[in-house]
XYZ file of C-alpha atoms in Angstrom:
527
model
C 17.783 26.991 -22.250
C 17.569 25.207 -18.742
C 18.123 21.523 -18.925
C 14.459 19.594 -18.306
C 13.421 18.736 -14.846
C 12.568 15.127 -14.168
C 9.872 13.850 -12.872
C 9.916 11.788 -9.565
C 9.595 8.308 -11.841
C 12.842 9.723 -13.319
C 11.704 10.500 -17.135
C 11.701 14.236 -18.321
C 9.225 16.585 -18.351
C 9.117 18.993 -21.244
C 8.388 22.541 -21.185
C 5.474 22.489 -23.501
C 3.692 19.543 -24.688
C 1.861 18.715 -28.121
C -0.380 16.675 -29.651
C 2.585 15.047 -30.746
C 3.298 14.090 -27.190
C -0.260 12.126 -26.946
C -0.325 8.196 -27.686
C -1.241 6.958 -30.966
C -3.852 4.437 -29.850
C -5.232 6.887 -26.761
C -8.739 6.360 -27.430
C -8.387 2.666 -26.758
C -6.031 3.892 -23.868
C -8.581 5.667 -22.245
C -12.423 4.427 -22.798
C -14.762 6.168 -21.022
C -15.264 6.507 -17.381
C -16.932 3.485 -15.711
C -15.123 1.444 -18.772
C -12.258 -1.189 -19.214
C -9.601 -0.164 -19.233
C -10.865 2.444 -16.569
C -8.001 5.236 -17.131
C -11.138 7.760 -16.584
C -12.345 6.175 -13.027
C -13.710 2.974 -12.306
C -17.590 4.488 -11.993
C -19.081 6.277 -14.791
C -20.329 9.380 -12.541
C -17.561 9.600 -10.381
C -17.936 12.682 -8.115
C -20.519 13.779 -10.220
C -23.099 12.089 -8.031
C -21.119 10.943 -4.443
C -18.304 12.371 -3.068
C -15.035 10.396 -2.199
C -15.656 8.599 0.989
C -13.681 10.977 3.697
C -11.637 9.318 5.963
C -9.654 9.979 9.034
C -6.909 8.106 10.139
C -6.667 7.736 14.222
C -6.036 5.702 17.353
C -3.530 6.191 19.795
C -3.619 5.397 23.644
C -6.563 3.051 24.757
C -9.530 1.836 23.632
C -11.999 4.703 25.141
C -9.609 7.624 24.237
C -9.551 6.783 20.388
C -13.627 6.392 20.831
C -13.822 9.708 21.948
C -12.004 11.174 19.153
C -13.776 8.986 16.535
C -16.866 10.844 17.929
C -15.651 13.753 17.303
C -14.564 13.110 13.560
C -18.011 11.794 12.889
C -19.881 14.815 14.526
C -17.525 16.877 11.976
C -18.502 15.096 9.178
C -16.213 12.265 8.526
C -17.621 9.954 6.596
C -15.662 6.673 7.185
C -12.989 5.805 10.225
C -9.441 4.307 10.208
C -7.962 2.916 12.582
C -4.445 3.229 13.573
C -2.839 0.337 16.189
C -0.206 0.198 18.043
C 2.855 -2.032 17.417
C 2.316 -4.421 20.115
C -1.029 -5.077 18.376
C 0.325 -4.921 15.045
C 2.922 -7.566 16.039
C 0.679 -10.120 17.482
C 1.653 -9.046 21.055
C -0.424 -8.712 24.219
C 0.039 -5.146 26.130
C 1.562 -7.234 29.029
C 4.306 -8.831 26.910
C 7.667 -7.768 27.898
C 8.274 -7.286 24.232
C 5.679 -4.977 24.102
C 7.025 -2.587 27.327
C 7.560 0.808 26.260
C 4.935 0.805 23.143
C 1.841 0.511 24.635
C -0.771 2.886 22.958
C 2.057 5.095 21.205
C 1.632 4.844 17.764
C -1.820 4.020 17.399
C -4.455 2.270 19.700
C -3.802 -1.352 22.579
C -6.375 -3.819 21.217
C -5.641 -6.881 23.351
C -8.810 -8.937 23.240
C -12.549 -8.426 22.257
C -12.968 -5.748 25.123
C -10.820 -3.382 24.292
C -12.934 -3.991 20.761
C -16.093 -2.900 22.454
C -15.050 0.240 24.228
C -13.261 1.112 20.783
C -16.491 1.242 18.869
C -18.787 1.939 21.635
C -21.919 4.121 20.368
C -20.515 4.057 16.993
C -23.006 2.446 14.413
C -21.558 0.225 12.663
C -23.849 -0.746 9.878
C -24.075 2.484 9.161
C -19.993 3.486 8.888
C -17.835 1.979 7.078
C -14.220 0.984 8.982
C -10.800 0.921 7.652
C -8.289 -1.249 9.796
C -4.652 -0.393 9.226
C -3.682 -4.043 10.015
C -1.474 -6.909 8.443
C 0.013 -9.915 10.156
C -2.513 -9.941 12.380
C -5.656 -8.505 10.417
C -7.641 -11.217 10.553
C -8.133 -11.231 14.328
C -8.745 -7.488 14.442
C -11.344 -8.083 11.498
C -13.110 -10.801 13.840
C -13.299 -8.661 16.669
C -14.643 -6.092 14.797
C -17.304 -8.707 13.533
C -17.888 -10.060 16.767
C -18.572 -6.391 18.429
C -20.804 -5.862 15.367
C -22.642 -9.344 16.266
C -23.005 -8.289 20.041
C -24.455 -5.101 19.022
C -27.295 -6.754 16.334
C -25.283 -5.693 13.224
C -24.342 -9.040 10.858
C -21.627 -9.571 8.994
C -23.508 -9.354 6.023
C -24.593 -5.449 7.002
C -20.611 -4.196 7.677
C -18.388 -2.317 5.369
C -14.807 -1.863 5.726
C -11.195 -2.315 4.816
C -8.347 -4.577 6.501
C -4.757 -3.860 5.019
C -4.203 -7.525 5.237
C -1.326 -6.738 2.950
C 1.747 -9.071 4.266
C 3.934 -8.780 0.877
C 4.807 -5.390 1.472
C 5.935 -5.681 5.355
C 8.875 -7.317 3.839
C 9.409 -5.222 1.332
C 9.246 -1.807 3.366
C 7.687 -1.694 6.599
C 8.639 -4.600 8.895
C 5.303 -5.467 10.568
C 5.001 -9.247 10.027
C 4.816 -12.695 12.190
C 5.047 -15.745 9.950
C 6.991 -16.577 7.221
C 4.898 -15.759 3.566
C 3.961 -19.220 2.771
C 1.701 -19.165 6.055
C 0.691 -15.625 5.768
C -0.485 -15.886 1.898
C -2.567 -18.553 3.337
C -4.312 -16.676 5.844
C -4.637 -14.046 3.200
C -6.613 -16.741 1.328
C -8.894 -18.038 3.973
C -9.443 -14.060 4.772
C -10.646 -14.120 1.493
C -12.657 -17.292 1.438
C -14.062 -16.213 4.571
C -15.421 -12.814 4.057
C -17.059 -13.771 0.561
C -19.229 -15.744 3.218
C -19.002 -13.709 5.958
C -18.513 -10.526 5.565
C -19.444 -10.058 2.065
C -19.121 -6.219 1.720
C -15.845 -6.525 3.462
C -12.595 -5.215 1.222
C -10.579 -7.854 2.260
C -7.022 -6.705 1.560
C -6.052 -2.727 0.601
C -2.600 -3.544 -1.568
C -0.338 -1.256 -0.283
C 2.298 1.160 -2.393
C 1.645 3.733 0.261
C 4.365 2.580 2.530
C 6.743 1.687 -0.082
C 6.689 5.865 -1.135
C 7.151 6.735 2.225
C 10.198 4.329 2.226
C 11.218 6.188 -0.913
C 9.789 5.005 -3.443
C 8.826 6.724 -6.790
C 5.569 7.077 -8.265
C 6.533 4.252 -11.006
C 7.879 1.640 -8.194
C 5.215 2.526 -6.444
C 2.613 1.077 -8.429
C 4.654 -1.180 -9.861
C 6.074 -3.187 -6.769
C 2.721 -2.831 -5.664
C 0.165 -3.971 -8.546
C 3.424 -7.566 -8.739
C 2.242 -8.077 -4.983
C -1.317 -7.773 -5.910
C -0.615 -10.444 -8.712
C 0.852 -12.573 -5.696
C -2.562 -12.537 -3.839
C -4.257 -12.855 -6.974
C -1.756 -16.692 -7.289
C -2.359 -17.493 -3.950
C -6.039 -17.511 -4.025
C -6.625 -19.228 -6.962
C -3.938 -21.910 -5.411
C -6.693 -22.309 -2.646
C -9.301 -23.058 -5.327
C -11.027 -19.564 -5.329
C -12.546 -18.303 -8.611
C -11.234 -15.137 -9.507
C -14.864 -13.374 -9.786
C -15.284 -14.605 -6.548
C -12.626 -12.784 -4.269
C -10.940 -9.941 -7.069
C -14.462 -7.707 -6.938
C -13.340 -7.178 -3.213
C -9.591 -6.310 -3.717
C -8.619 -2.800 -2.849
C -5.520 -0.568 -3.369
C -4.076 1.850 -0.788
C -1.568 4.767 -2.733
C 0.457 7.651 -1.692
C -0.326 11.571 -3.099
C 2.625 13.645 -3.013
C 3.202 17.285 -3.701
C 4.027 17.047 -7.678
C 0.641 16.801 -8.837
C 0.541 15.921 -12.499
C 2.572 12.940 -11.785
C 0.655 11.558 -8.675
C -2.636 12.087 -11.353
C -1.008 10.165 -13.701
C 0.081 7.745 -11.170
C -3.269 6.885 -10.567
C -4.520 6.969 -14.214
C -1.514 4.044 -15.209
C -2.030 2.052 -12.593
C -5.662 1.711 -13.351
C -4.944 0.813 -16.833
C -2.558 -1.603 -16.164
C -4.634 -3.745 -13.323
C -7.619 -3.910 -15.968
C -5.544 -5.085 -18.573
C -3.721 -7.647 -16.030
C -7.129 -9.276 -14.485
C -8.537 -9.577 -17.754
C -5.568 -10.663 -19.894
C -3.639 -13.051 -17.436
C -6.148 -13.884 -14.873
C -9.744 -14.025 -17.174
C -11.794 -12.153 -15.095
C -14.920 -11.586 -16.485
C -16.640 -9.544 -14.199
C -15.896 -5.787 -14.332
C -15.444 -5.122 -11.247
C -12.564 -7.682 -11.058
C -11.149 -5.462 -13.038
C -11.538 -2.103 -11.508
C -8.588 -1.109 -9.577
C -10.626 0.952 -6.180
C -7.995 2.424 -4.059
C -7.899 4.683 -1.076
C -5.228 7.242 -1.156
C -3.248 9.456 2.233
C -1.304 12.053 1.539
C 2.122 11.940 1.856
C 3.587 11.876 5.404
C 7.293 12.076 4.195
C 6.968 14.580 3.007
C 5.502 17.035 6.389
C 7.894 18.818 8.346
C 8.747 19.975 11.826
C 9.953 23.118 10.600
C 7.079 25.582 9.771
C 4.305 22.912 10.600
C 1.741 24.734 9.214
C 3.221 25.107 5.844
C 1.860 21.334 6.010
C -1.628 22.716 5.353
C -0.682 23.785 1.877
C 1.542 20.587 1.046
C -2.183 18.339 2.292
C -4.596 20.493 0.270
C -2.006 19.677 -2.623
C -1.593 16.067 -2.198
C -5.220 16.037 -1.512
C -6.097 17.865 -5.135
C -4.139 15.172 -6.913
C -5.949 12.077 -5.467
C -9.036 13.767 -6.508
C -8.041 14.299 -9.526
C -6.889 11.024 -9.735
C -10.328 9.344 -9.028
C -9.719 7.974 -6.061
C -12.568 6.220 -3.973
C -11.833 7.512 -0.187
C -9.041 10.130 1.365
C -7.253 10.509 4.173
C -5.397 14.143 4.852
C -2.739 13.998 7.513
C -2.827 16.708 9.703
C -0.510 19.247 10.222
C 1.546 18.483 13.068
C 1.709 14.845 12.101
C 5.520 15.268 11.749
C 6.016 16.653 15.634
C 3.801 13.943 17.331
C 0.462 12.409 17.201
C -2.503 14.541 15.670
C -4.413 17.687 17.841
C -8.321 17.529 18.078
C -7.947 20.772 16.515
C -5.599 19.485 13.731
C -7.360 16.332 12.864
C -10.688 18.912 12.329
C -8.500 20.859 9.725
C -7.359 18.145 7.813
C -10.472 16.968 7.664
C -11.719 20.569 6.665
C -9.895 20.400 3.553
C -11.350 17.524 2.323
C -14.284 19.056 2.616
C -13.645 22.632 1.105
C -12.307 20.673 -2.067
C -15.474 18.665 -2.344
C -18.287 21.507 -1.664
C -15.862 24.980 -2.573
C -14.540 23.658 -6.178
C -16.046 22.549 -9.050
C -13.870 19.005 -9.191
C -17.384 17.287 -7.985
C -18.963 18.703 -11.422
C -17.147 16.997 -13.971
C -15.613 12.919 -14.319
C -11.535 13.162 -15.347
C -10.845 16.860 -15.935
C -7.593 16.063 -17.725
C -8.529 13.649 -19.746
C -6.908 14.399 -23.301
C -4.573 16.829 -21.654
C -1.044 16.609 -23.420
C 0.891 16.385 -20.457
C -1.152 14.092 -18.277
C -1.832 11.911 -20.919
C 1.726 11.651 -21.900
C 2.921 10.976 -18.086
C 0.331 8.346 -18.140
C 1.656 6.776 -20.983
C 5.214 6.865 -19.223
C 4.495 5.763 -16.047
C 2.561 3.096 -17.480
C 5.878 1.891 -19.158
C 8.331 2.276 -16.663
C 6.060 0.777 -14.201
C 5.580 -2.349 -16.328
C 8.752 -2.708 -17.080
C 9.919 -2.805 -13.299
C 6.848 -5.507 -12.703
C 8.696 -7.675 -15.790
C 12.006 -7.113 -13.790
C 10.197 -8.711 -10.696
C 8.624 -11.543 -12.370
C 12.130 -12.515 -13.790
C 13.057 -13.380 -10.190
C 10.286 -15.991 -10.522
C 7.684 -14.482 -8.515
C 7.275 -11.357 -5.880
C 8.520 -13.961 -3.253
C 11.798 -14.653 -4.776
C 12.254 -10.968 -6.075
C 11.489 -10.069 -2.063
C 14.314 -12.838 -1.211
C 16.930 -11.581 -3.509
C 16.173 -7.876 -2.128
C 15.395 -6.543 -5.632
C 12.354 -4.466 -4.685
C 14.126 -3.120 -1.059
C 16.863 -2.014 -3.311
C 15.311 -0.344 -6.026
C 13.598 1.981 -3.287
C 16.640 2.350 -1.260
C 18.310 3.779 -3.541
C 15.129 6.345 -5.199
C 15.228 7.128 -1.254
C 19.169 7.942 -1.227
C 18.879 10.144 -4.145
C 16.326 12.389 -3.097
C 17.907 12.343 0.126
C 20.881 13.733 -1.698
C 18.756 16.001 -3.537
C 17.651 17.570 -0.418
C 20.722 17.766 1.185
C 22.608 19.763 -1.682
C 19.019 22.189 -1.954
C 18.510 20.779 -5.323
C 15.395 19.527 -4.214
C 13.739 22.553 -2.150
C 11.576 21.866 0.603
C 9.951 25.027 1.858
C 10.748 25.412 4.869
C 13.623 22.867 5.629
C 16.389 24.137 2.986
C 14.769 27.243 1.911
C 12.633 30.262 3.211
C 13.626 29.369 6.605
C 13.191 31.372 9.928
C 15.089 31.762 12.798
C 12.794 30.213 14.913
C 9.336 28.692 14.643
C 6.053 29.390 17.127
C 5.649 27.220 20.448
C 3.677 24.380 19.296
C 1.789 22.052 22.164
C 1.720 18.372 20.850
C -0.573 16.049 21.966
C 0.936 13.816 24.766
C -0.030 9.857 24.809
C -0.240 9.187 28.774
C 2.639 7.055 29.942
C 0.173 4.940 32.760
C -1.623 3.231 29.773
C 0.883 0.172 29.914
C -0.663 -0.559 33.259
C -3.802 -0.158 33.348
C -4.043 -2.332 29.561
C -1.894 -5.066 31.990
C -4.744 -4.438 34.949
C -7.092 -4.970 32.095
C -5.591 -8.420 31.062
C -5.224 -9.646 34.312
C -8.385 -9.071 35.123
C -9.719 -10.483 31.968
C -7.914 -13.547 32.654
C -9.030 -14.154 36.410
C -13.054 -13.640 34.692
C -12.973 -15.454 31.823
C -13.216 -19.765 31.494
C -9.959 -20.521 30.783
C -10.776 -24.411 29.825
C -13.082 -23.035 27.301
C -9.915 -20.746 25.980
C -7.964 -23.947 25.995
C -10.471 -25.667 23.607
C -10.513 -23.251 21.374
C -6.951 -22.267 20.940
C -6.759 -25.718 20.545
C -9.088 -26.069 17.296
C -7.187 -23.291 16.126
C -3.842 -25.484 16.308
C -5.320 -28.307 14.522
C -6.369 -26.211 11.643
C -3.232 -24.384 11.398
C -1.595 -27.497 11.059
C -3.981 -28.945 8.353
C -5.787 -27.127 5.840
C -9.000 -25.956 6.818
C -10.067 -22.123 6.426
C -8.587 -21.065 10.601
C -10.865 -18.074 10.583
C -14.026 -20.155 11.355
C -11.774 -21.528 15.303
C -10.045 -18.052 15.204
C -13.554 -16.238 15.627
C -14.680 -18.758 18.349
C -11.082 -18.297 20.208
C -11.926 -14.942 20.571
C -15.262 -15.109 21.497
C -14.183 -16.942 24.797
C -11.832 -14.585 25.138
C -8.562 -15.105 24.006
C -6.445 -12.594 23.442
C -4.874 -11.172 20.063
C -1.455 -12.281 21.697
C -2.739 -15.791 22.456
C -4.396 -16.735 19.078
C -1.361 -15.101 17.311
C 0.795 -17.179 19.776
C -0.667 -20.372 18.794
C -0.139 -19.491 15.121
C 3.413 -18.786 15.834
C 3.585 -22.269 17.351
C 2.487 -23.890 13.944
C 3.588 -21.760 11.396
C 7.029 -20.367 13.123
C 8.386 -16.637 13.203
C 10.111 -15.065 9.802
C 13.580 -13.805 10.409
C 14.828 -11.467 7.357
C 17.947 -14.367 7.130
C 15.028 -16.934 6.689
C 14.784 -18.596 3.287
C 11.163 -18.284 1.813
């Protein structure tokens, strides 16, 4: 007999499973959907009566190109938008800034001040969509843009819906996309927080992030693991700035990964539940359910595309997108198909959004809440996830907190190394990747990507300057000001932030200012 495969979280998995397999106490494990511990889904119709919300991840050039193609996602049915930046943005960086040469629009779209904000969401309704902002240092400012353009166009706070990443913790761990050193950030987390329960009250305020970490190379176990300690971090730091947790936790949102290997990724997704119902109620007494319900958006995974065969990537995104579904999850995004060549065709983007859309209206996973609930196999990689992924989270609390675990490199070398292995794995065609290392051809079909246009760096700098000749630059002054003084004391720096902006400022120049105050992390830094 064949030795047994592991799973990606590194336990076995059996050839057959029993009854035997199940958990003795797996009716308290489970409860029914809509109920604590939420193992079944957080609502207790699930699909039953909605569909997942169906999003599409884009931006990329300027402000009027992404607007176009958000256009076109909504006239083919999307349901919610994401927004991708570009780094400059993401680093706090104006399009002019000589650190920003060479990245302008590339990766996602140039959002330098509350204009490029408008032509972004131009004709787009926006108490009628709901937004998802792939943003962390500097997600507060793109949030009050967003709320400003909404305010300009008669919408209130009060009437938006949306998600801002917002989650620092993990740009240290994984990704690399932070400003200020954590004590500073966690704060602005908290006064996004404090904010928005004003403010924005709809508003998800941070989407906890294990998404990045898988694509780092992390397994389905660290995944949720590294990522459900960080959301215990956010959890501290609020209730450090005198929040109630039934106040902010209702609004707290997850963001996961859904790779190829289904019955793990559905078990993923199962565990993690469990465990962040248990955690809110247990350690934080939360009393109000939805504090307790872990909501999470889910993309499938982009490691895992490939240049070879591109269209093979079709199958791998249905896949991925069966087992978030089957997972419960509350919105999906399905890359596209050439997502591993360059940035996403019209034509591409319409596909992946296709598939969301066959598995919602073609299958029968809408007719029924949990399909594998009491499975033998499921249930049993729920169970085991669920203890390997606590014990990691007790291995990061032994540090003292995420911060010091983050300091001492713990969580950047556990993933490092789950990264190395499978890289191994592929390498010696242990691990086969269709396509890469086996059922290869000779040579693949002439593919056009889509190009980004390499004159955007100037005309976002004619943009600036122009903004800057226009605009009353003692009343940008004053308020960049204000936003110094409460940086350096203690009040919420949202409430100046939204009024810097509204005069004008730039994303560069508020996140200047804060740079000023707070300082700049350096990986060497001591937390």
């Amino acid at each position: 007999m064949s030795e047994p495969r592991s799973s990606e979280s590194g336990f076995p998995i059996k050839g057959v499973y029993t009854q035997a397999d199940l958990p003795e106490d797996l009716p308290d494990r489970l409860g029914g959907p809509g109920e604590f511990p939420y193992t079944r889904g957080v609502y207790s119709t699930m699909y039953t009566s909605r569909p997942w919300t169906m999003r599409q991840y884009a931006g990329f050039g300027t402000a009027t190109e992404s607007n176009a193609r958000y256009h076109q996602l909504l006239r083919a049915g999307t349901m919610g938008l994401s927004v991708a930046f570009d780094l400059p943005t993401q680093m706090g960086y104006d399009s002019d800034d000589p650190i920003a040469h060479g990245e302008v629009g590339k990766v996602g779209v140039a959002i330098d001040s509350i204009e490029d904000m408008r032509l972004l969401f131009a004709g787009i309704p926006l108490d009628k969509v709901s937004t998802s902002m792939t943003i962390n240092a500097p997600g507060s400012v793109l949030l009050l843009l967003y709320q400003l353009v909404a305010e300009e166009a008669g919408v209130p706070g009060t009437a938006l819906n949306g998600t801002i990443q917002n989650d620092i913790l993990k740009e240290y761990i994984a990704r690399g996309t932070y400003i200020f050193p954590p004590k500073p950030s966690l704060r602005l987390v908290a006064d996004t927080f404090a904010y928005c329960r004003v403010e924005v009250p709809k508003w998800n305020t941070i989407s906890i992030s294990g998404y990045h970490m898988a694509e780092a190379g992390a397994t389905p176990a660290q995944e949720i693991a590294f990522t459900l300690a960080n959301g215990i971090e956010y959890v501290r730091a609020a209730l450090a700035a005198g929040l109630a947790v039934d106040d902010f936790a209702p609004r707290l949102s997850f963001f996961f990964v859904a790779r190829t290997t289904l019955l793990e990724e559905v078990a993923k997704f199962r565990a993690a539940r469990r465990i962040w119902a248990r955690l809110m109620r247990d350690e934080f007494g939360a009393k109000n359910p939805k504090s307790m319900m872990l909501r999470f958006h889910t993309q499938t995974a982009g490691v895992q595309l490939t240049a070879q065969q591109p269209e093979v990537n079709l199958v791998r995104v249905a896949i991925q997108g069966l087992g978030a579904v089957l997972g419960g999850t509350q919105s999906l995004h399905t890359n596209s198909f050439d997502e591993a060549i360059a940035l996403p065709t019209e034509k591409a983007a319409r596909l992946a959004l296709r598939t969301q859309q066959v598995l919602a209206y073609e299958t029968d996973l809408t007719a029924t809440v949990d399909p594998f609930a009491g499975s033998y196999v499921v249930e049993a990689m729920t169970a085991e996830i669920e203890a390997a992924a606590v014990e990691l989270m007790e291995r990061v609390a032994d540090h003292g907190s995420v911060v010091d675990a983050i300091e001492a490199g713990f969580q950047k070398r556990e993933i490092e190394q789950s990264a190395y292995r499978i890289a191994q794995e592929i390498d010696s065609g242990e691990r086969v990747v269709v396509g890469l290392n086996r059922f290869t051809v000779d040579a693949d079909e002439p593919y056009e990507p889509l190009r980004v246009d390499p004159t955007i760096e100037a005309a976002q700098a004619e943009r600036l300057a122009k903004l800057r000749v226009e605009r009353d630059d003692a009343a940008v002054e004053r308020a960049l000001g204000e936003l110094r003084a409460a940086a350096e004391g203690t009040a919420n720096v949202l409430h100046p932030m939204k009024e810097a902006l509204r005069s004008r400022a730039t994303v560069g120049e508020v996140c200047g200012t804060l740079r000023q105050v707070w300082g700049t992390y350096r990986p060497s830094d001591r937390f």
